[in-house]
CSV table of C-alpha atoms in Angstrom, one decimal:
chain,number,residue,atom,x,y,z
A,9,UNK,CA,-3.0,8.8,-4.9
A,10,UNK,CA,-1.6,11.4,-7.3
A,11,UNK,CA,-2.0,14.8,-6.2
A,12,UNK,CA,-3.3,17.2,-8.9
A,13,UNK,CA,-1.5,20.1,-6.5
A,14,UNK,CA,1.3,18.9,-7.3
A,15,UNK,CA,3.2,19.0,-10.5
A,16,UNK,CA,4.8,15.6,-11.7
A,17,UNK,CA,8.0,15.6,-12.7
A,18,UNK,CA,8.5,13.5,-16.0
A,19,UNK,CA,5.1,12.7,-17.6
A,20,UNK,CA,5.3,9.7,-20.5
A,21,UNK,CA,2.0,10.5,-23.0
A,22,UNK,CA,0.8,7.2,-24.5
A,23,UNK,CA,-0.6,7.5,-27.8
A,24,UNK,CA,-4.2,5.7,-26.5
A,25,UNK,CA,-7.1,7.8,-25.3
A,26,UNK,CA,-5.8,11.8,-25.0
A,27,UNK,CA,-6.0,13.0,-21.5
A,28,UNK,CA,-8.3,16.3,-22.1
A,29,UNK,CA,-9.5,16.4,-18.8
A,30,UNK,CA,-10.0,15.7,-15.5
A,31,UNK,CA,-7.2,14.6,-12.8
A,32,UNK,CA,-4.8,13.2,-16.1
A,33,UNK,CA,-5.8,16.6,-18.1
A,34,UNK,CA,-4.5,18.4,-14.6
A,35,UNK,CA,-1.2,16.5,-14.7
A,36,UNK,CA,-0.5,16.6,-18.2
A,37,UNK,CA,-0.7,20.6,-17.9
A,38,UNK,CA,1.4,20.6,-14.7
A,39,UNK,CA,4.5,18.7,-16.0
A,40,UNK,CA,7.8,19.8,-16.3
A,41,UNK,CA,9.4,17.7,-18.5
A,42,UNK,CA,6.7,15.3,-21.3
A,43,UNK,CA,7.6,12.6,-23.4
A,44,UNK,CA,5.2,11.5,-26.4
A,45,UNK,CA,5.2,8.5,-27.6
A,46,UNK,CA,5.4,8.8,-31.2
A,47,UNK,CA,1.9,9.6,-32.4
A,48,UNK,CA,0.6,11.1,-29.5
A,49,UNK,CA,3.1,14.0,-29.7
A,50,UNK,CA,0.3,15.0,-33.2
A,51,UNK,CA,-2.2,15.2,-30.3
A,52,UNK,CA,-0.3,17.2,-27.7
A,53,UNK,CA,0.8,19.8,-30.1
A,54,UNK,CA,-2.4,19.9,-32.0
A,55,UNK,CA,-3.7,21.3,-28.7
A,56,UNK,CA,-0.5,23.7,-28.1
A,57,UNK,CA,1.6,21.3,-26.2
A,58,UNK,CA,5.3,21.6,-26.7
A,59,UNK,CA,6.8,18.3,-25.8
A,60,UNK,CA,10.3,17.4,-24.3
A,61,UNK,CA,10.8,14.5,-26.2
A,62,UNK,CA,9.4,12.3,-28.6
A,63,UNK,CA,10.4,9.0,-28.8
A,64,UNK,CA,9.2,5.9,-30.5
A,65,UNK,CA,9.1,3.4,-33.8
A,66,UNK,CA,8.1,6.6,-36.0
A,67,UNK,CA,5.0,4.6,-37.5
A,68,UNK,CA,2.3,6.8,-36.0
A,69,UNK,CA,3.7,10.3,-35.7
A,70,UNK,CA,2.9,12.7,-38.6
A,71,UNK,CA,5.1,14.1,-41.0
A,72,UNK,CA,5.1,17.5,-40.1
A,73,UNK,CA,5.3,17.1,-36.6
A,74,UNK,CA,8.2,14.6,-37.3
A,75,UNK,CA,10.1,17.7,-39.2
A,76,UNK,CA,8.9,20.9,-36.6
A,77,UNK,CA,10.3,18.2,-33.7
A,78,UNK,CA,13.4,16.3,-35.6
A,79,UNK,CA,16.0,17.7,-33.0
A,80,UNK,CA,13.7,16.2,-30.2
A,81,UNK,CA,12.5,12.9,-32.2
A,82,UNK,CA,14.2,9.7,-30.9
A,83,UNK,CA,13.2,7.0,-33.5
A,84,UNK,CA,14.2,3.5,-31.9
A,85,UNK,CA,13.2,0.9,-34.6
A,86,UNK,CA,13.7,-2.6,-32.2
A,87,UNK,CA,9.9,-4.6,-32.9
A,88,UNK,CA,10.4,-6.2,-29.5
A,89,UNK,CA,9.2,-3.0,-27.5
A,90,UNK,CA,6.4,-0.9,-28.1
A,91,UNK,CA,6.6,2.5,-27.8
A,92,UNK,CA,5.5,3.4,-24.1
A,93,UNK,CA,8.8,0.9,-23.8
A,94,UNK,CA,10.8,2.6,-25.7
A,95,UNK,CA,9.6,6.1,-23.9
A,96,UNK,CA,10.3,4.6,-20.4
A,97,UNK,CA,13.8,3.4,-21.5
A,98,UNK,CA,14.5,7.0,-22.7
A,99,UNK,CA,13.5,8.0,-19.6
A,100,UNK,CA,15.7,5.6,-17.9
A,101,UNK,CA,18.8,6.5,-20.1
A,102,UNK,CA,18.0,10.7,-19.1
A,103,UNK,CA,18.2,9.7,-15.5
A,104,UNK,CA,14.2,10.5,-14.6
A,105,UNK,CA,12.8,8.3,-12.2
A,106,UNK,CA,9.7,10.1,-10.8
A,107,UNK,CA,7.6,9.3,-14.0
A,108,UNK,CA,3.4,9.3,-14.6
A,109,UNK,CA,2.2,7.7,-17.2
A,110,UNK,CA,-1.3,9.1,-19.3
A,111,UNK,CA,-2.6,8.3,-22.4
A,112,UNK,CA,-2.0,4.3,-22.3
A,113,UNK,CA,-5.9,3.1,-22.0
A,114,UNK,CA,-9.0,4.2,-23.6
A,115,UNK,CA,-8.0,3.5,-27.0
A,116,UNK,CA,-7.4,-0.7,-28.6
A,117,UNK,CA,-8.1,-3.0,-25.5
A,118,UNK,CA,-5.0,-4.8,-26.5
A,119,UNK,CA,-2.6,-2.1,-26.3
A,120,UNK,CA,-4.4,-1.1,-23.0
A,121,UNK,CA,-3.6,-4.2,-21.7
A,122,UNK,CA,-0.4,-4.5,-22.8
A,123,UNK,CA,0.6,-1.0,-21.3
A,124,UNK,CA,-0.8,-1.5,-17.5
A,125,UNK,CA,0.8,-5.1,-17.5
A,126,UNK,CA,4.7,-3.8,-18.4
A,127,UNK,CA,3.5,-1.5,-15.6
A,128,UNK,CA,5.2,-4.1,-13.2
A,129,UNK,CA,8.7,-4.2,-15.1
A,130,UNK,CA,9.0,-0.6,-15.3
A,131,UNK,CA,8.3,-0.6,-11.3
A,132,UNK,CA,11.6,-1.8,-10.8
A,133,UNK,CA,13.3,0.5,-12.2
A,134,UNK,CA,11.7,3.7,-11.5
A,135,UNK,CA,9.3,5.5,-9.4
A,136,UNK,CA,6.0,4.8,-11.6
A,137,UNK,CA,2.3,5.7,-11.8
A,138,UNK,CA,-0.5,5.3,-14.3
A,139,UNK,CA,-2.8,7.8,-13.9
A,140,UNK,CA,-6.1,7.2,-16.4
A,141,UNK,CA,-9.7,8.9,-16.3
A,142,UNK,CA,-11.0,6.5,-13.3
A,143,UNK,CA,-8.1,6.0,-11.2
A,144,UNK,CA,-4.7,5.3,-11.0
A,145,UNK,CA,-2.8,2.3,-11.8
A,146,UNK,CA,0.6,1.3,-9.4
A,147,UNK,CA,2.8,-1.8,-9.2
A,148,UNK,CA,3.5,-3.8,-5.8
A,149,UNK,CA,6.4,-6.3,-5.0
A,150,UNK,CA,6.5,-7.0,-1.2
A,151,UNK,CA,4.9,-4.7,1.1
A,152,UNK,CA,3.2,-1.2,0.6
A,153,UNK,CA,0.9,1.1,2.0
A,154,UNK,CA,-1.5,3.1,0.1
A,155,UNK,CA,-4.2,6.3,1.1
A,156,UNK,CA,-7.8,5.6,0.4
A,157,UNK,CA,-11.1,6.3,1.2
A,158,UNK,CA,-13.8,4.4,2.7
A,159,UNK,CA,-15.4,2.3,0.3
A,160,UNK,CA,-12.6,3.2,-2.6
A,161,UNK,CA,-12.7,0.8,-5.0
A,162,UNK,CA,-9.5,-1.2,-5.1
A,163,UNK,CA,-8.7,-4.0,-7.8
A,164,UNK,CA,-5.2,-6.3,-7.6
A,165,UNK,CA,-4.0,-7.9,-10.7
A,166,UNK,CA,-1.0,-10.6,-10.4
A,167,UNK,CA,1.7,-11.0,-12.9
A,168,UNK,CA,3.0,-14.4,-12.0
A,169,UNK,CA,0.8,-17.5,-11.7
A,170,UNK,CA,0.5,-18.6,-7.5
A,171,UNK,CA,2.0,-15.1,-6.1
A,172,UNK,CA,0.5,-14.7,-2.8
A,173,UNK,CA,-1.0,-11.8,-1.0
A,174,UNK,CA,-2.3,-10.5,1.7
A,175,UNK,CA,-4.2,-7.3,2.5
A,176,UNK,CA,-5.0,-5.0,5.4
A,177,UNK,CA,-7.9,-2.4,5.3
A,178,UNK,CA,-9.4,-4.1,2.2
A,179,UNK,CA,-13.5,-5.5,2.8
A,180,UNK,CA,-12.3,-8.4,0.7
A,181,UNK,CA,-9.7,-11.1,1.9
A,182,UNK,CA,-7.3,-13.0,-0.8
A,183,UNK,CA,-7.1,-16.7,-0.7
A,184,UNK,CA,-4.1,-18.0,0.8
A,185,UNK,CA,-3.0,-19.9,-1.9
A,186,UNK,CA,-3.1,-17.3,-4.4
A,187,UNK,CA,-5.8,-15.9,-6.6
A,188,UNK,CA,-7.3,-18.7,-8.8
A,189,UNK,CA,-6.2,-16.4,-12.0
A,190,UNK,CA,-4.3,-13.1,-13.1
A,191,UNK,CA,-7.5,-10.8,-12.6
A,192,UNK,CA,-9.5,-12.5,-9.9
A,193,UNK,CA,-8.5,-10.0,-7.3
A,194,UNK,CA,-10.8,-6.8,-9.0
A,195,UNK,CA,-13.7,-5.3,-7.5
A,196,UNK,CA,-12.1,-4.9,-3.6
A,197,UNK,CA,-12.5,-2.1,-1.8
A,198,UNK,CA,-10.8,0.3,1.1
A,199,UNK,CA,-12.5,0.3,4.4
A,200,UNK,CA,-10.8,3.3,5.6
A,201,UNK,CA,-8.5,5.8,5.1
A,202,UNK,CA,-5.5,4.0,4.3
A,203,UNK,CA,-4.7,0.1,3.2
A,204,UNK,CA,-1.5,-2.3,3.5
A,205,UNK,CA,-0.7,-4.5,1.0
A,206,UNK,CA,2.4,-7.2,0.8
A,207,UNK,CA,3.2,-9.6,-2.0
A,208,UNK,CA,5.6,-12.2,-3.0
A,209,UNK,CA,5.4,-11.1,-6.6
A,210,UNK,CA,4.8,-8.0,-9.0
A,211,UNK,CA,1.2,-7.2,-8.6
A,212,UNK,CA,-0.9,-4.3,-10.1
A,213,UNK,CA,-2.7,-2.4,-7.7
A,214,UNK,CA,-5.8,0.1,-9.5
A,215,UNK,CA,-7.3,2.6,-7.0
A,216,UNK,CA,-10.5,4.6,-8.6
A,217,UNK,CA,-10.1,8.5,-8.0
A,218,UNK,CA,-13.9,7.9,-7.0
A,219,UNK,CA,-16.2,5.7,-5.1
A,220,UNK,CA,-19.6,4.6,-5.9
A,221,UNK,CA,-21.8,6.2,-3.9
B,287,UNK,CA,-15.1,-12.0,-37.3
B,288,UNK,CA,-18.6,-10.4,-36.4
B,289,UNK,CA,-20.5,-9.7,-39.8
B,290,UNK,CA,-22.5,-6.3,-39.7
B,291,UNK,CA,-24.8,-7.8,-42.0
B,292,UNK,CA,-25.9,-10.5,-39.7
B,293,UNK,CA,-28.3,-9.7,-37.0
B,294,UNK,CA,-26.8,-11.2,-34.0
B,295,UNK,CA,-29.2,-13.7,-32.2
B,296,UNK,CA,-29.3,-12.0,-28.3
B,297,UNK,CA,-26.8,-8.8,-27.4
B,298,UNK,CA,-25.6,-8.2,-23.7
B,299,UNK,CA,-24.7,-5.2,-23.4
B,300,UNK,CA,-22.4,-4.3,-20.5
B,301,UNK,CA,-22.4,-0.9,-18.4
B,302,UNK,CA,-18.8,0.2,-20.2
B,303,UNK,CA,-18.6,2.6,-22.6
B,304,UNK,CA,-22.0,3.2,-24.6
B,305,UNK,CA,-21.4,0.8,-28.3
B,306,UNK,CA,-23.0,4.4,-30.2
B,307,UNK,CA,-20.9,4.1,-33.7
B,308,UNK,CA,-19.4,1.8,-35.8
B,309,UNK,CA,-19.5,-2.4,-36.2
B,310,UNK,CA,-21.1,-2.3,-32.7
B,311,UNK,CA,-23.6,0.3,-33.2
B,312,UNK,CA,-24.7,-1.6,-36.2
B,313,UNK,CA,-25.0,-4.8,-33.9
B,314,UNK,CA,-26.6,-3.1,-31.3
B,315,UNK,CA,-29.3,-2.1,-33.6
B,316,UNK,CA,-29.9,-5.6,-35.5
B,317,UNK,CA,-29.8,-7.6,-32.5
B,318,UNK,CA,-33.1,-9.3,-31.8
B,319,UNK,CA,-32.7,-9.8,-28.2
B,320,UNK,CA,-30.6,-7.4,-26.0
B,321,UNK,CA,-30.2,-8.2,-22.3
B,322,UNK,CA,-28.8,-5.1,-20.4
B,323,UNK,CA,-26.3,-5.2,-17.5
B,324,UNK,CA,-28.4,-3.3,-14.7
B,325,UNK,CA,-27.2,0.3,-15.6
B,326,UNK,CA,-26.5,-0.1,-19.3
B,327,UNK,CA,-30.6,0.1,-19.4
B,328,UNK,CA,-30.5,3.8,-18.5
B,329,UNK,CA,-27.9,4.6,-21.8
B,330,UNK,CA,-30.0,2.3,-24.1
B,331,UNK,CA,-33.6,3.7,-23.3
B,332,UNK,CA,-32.2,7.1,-23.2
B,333,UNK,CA,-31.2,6.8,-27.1
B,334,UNK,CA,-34.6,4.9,-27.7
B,335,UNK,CA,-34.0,1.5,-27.0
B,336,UNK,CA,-36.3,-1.2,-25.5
B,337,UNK,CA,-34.6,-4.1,-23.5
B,338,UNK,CA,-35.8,-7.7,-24.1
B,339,UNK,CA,-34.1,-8.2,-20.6
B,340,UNK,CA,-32.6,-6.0,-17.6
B,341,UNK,CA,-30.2,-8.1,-15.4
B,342,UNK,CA,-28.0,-6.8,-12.0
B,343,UNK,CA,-27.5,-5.9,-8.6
B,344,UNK,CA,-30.0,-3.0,-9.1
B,345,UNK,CA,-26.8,-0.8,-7.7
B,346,UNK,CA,-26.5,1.2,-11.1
B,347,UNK,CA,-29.9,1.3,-12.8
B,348,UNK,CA,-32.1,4.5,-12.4
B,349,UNK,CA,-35.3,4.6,-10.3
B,350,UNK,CA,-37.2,5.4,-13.3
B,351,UNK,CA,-36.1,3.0,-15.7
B,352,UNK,CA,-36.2,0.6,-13.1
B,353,UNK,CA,-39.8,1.3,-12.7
B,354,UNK,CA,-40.6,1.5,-16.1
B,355,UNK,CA,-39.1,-2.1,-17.2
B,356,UNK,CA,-39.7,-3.7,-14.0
B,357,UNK,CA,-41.5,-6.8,-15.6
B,358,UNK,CA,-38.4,-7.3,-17.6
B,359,UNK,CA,-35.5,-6.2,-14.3
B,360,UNK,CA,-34.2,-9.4,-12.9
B,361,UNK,CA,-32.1,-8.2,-9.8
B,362,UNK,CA,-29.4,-10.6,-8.9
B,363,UNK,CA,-28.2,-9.6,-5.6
B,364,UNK,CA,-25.0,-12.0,-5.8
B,365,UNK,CA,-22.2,-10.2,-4.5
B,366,UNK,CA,-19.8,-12.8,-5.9
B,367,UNK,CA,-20.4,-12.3,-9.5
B,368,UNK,CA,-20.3,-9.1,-11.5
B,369,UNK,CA,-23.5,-7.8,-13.6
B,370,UNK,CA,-22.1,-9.1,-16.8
B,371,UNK,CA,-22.0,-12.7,-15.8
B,372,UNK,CA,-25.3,-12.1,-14.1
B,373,UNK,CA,-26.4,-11.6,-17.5
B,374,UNK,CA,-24.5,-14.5,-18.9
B,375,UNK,CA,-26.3,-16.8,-16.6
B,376,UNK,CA,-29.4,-14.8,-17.5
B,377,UNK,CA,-29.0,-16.1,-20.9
B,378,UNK,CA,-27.8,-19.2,-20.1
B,379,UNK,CA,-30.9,-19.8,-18.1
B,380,UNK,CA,-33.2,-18.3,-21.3
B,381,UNK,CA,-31.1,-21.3,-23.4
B,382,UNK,CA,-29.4,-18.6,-25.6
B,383,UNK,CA,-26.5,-19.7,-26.0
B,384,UNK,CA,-25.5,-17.2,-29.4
B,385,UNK,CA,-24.3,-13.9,-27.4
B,386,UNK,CA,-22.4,-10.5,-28.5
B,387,UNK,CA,-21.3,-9.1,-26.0
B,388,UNK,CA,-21.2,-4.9,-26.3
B,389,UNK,CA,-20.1,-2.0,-23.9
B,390,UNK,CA,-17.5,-4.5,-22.0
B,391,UNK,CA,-14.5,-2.3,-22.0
B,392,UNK,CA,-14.1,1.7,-22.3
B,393,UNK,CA,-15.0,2.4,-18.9
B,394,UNK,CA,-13.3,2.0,-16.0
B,395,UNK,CA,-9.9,-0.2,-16.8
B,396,UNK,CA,-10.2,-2.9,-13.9
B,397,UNK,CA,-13.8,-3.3,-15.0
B,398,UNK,CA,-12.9,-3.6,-18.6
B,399,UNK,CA,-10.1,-6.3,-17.7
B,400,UNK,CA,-12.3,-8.6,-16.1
B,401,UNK,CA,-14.9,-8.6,-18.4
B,402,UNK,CA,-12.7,-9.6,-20.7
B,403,UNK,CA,-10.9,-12.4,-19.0
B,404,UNK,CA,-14.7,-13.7,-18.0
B,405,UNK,CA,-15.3,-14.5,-22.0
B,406,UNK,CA,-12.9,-17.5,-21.2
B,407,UNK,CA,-14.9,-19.0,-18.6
B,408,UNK,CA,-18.4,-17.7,-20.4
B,409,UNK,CA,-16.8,-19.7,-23.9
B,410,UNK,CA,-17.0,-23.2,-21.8
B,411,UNK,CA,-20.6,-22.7,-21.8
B,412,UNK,CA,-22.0,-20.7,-25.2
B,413,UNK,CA,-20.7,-19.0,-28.2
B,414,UNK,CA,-19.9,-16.0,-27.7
B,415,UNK,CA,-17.8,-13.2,-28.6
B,416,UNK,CA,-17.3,-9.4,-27.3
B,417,UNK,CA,-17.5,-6.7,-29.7
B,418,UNK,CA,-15.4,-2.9,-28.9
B,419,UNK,CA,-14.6,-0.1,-30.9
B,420,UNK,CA,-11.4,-1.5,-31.9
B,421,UNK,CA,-11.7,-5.2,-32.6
B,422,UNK,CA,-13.7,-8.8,-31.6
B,423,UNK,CA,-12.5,-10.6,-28.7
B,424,UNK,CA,-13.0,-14.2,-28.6
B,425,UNK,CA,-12.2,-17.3,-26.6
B,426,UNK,CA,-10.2,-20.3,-27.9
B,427,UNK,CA,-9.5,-23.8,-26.0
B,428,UNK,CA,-8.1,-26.7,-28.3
B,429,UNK,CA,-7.8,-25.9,-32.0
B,430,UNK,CA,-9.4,-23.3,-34.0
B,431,UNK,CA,-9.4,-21.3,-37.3
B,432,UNK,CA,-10.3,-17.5,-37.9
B,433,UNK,CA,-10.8,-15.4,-40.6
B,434,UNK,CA,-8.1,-12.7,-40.8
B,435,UNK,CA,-6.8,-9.9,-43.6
B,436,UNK,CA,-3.0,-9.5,-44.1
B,437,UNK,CA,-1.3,-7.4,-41.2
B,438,UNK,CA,-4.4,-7.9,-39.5
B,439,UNK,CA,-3.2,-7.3,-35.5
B,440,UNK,CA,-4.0,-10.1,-33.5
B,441,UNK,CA,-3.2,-10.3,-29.4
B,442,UNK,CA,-3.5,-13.3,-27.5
B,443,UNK,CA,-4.1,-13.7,-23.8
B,444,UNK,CA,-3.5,-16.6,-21.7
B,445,UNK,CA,-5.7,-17.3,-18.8
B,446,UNK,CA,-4.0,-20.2,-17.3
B,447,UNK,CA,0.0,-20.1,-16.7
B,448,UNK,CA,2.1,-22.2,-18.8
B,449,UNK,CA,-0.6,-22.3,-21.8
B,450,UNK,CA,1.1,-23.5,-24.5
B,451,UNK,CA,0.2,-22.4,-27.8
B,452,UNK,CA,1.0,-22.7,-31.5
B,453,UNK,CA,0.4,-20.3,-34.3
B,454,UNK,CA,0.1,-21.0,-38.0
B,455,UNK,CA,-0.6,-17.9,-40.6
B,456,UNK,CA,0.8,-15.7,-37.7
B,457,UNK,CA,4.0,-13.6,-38.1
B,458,UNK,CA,5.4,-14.1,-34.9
B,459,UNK,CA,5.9,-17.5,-33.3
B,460,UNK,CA,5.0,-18.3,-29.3
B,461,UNK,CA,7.6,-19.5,-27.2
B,462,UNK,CA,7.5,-23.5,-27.2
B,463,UNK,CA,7.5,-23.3,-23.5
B,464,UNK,CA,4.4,-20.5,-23.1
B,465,UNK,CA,4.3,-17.2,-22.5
B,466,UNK,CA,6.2,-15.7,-20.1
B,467,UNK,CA,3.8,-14.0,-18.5
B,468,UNK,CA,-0.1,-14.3,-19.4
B,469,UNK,CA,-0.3,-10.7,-21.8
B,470,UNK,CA,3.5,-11.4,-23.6
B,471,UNK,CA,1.2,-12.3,-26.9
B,472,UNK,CA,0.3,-9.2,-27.9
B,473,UNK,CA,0.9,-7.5,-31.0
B,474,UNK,CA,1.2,-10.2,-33.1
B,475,UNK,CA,-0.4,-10.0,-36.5
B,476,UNK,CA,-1.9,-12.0,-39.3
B,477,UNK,CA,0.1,-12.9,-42.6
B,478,UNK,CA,-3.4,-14.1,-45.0
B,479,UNK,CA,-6.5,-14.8,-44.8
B,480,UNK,CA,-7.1,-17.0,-42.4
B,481,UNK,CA,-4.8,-18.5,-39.5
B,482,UNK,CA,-5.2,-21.1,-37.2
B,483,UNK,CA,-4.1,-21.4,-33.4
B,484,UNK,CA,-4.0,-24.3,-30.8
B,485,UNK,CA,-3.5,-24.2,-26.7
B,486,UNK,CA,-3.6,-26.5,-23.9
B,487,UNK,CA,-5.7,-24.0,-21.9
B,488,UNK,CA,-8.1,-21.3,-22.1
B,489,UNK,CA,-6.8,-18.6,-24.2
B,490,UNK,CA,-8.5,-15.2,-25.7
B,491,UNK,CA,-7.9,-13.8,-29.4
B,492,UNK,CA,-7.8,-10.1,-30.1
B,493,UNK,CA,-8.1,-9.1,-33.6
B,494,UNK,CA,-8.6,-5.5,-34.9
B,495,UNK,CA,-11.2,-4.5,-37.2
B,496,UNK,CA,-9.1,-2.5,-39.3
B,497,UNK,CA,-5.1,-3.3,-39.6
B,498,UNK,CA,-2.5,-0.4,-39.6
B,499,UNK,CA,-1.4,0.7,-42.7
């Protein structure tokens, strides 16, 4: 669970919903070093943000902030990446890998989608956390522990088709032979105060920041 | 693509983020018969609303509201199923087969996901489509044609692994051998005005309501 005490090192700020408050509003203010993706560094500075970087396709980002921010602006063209790609691969290239990831849901379901997915690959390269307004997003490949609370809700999404799993400390038990689909292991939950989880495959693990009471 | 000026035939409308502007505002308001997902009947009365149907586990709806509609509240206490498919079979029971679905997504992400992965299974039985902010989700298995506009983004989703699919009037082609992994068909976008896709499996079609300029 990320701790809003503690500041994160790199932040990446997607260009979907802006993180104005809350636990990702906490973050975003507490960062030492952030990296916008292309249009969202309109947002940040708009609110007096002064980003580290700004890297993307150059499609979304303003003109003016594109001029006050050219000796910061990394424009990487390639159409096979979208820009929270690009951003991580800067990242990568700089050496940071203690990253948290806001901004990348709330906006086009697609995108959303898109961006929590690729979670997994960045996983295995970096240190990596999505942190949106209900909870926070982290990738699993083999076995992990995580904190929780009792009756934290807890959803698993798989990447490849048949990867198995098995839980400890979650109410809800996955079928041996694999969840019938990608998103068929949503809606779990945490029985106590911390859970075990072990794969044979990238997984996405969500964790709300609060139960239902 | 969902006309405005069409009132849809029945509405379920999901406990996700409130549909209160736009395309699914106007929906909202036209539809003749709106079925709401347990809490989703607190937001809609609040603003005015009167549901033709409430349909849950009772967990999120409000004591009053409960109260006040509780000729109409069918409680569903199935803990296998989430409210929205509750609903579905709500319908499905009522022989409406004609459903928009509204509020699905905007909430909390895991939610969101698997509502939207359930229009595949919900597509074997009825026609339906889910409405957000940002675009019209629908289900496609076998062959079908959609009305598009020129850079129109489209996304595609596979359900099942392996799915293969082919494109025509799209810019980018799929792999002959499937997606690599079940989200790898986003961001692709229309060339004209219409464009035609065919799988072996269940599949689900994003496209925006309004294409980037």
């Amino acid at each position: 669970m990320p701790d809003a005490a503690t500041a994160p090192e790199t932040v990446i700020l997607a260009d979907g919903e802006y993180p104005a408050e809350g636990i990702p509003a906490t973050l975003l203010a507490q960062a030492r070093y952030v990296v916008c993706c292309d249009g969202a560094a309109d947002a940040y500075t708009a609110r007096g943000g002064i980003p580290s970087a700004i890297v993307g396709d150059g499609d979304s980002i303003g003109r003016t902030t594109a001029q006050r921010f050219r000796d910061i602006l990394h424009i990487v063209p390639d159409q096979e990446t979208n820009d929270l790609t690009k951003a991580f691969s800067f990242c990568m290239e700089q050496g940071r890998r203690e990253l948290t990831i806001l901004g990348a849901t709330g906006g086009r379901e697609d995108h959303a989608i898109g961006n929590i997915a690729l979670l997994a690959d960045y996983a295995r390269q970096a240190d990596v956390q999505m942190v949106t307004p209900y909870g926070v997003f982290n990738a699993v490949e083999g076995a992990a522990t995580f904190d929780s609370m009792p009756r934290q809700q807890v959803s698993i999404f798989t990447i490849v088709p048949g990867t198995r799993i098995s839980v400890r400390g979650l109410r809800y038990t996955p079928p041996a032979e694999g969840f019938r689909s990608w998103w068929c292991g949503t809606l779990n939950e945490a029985e106590t105060n911390t859970f075990a989880i072990e794969t044979d495959g990238p997984a996405l693990l969500f964790r709300t920041f609060l139960r239902k009471a």
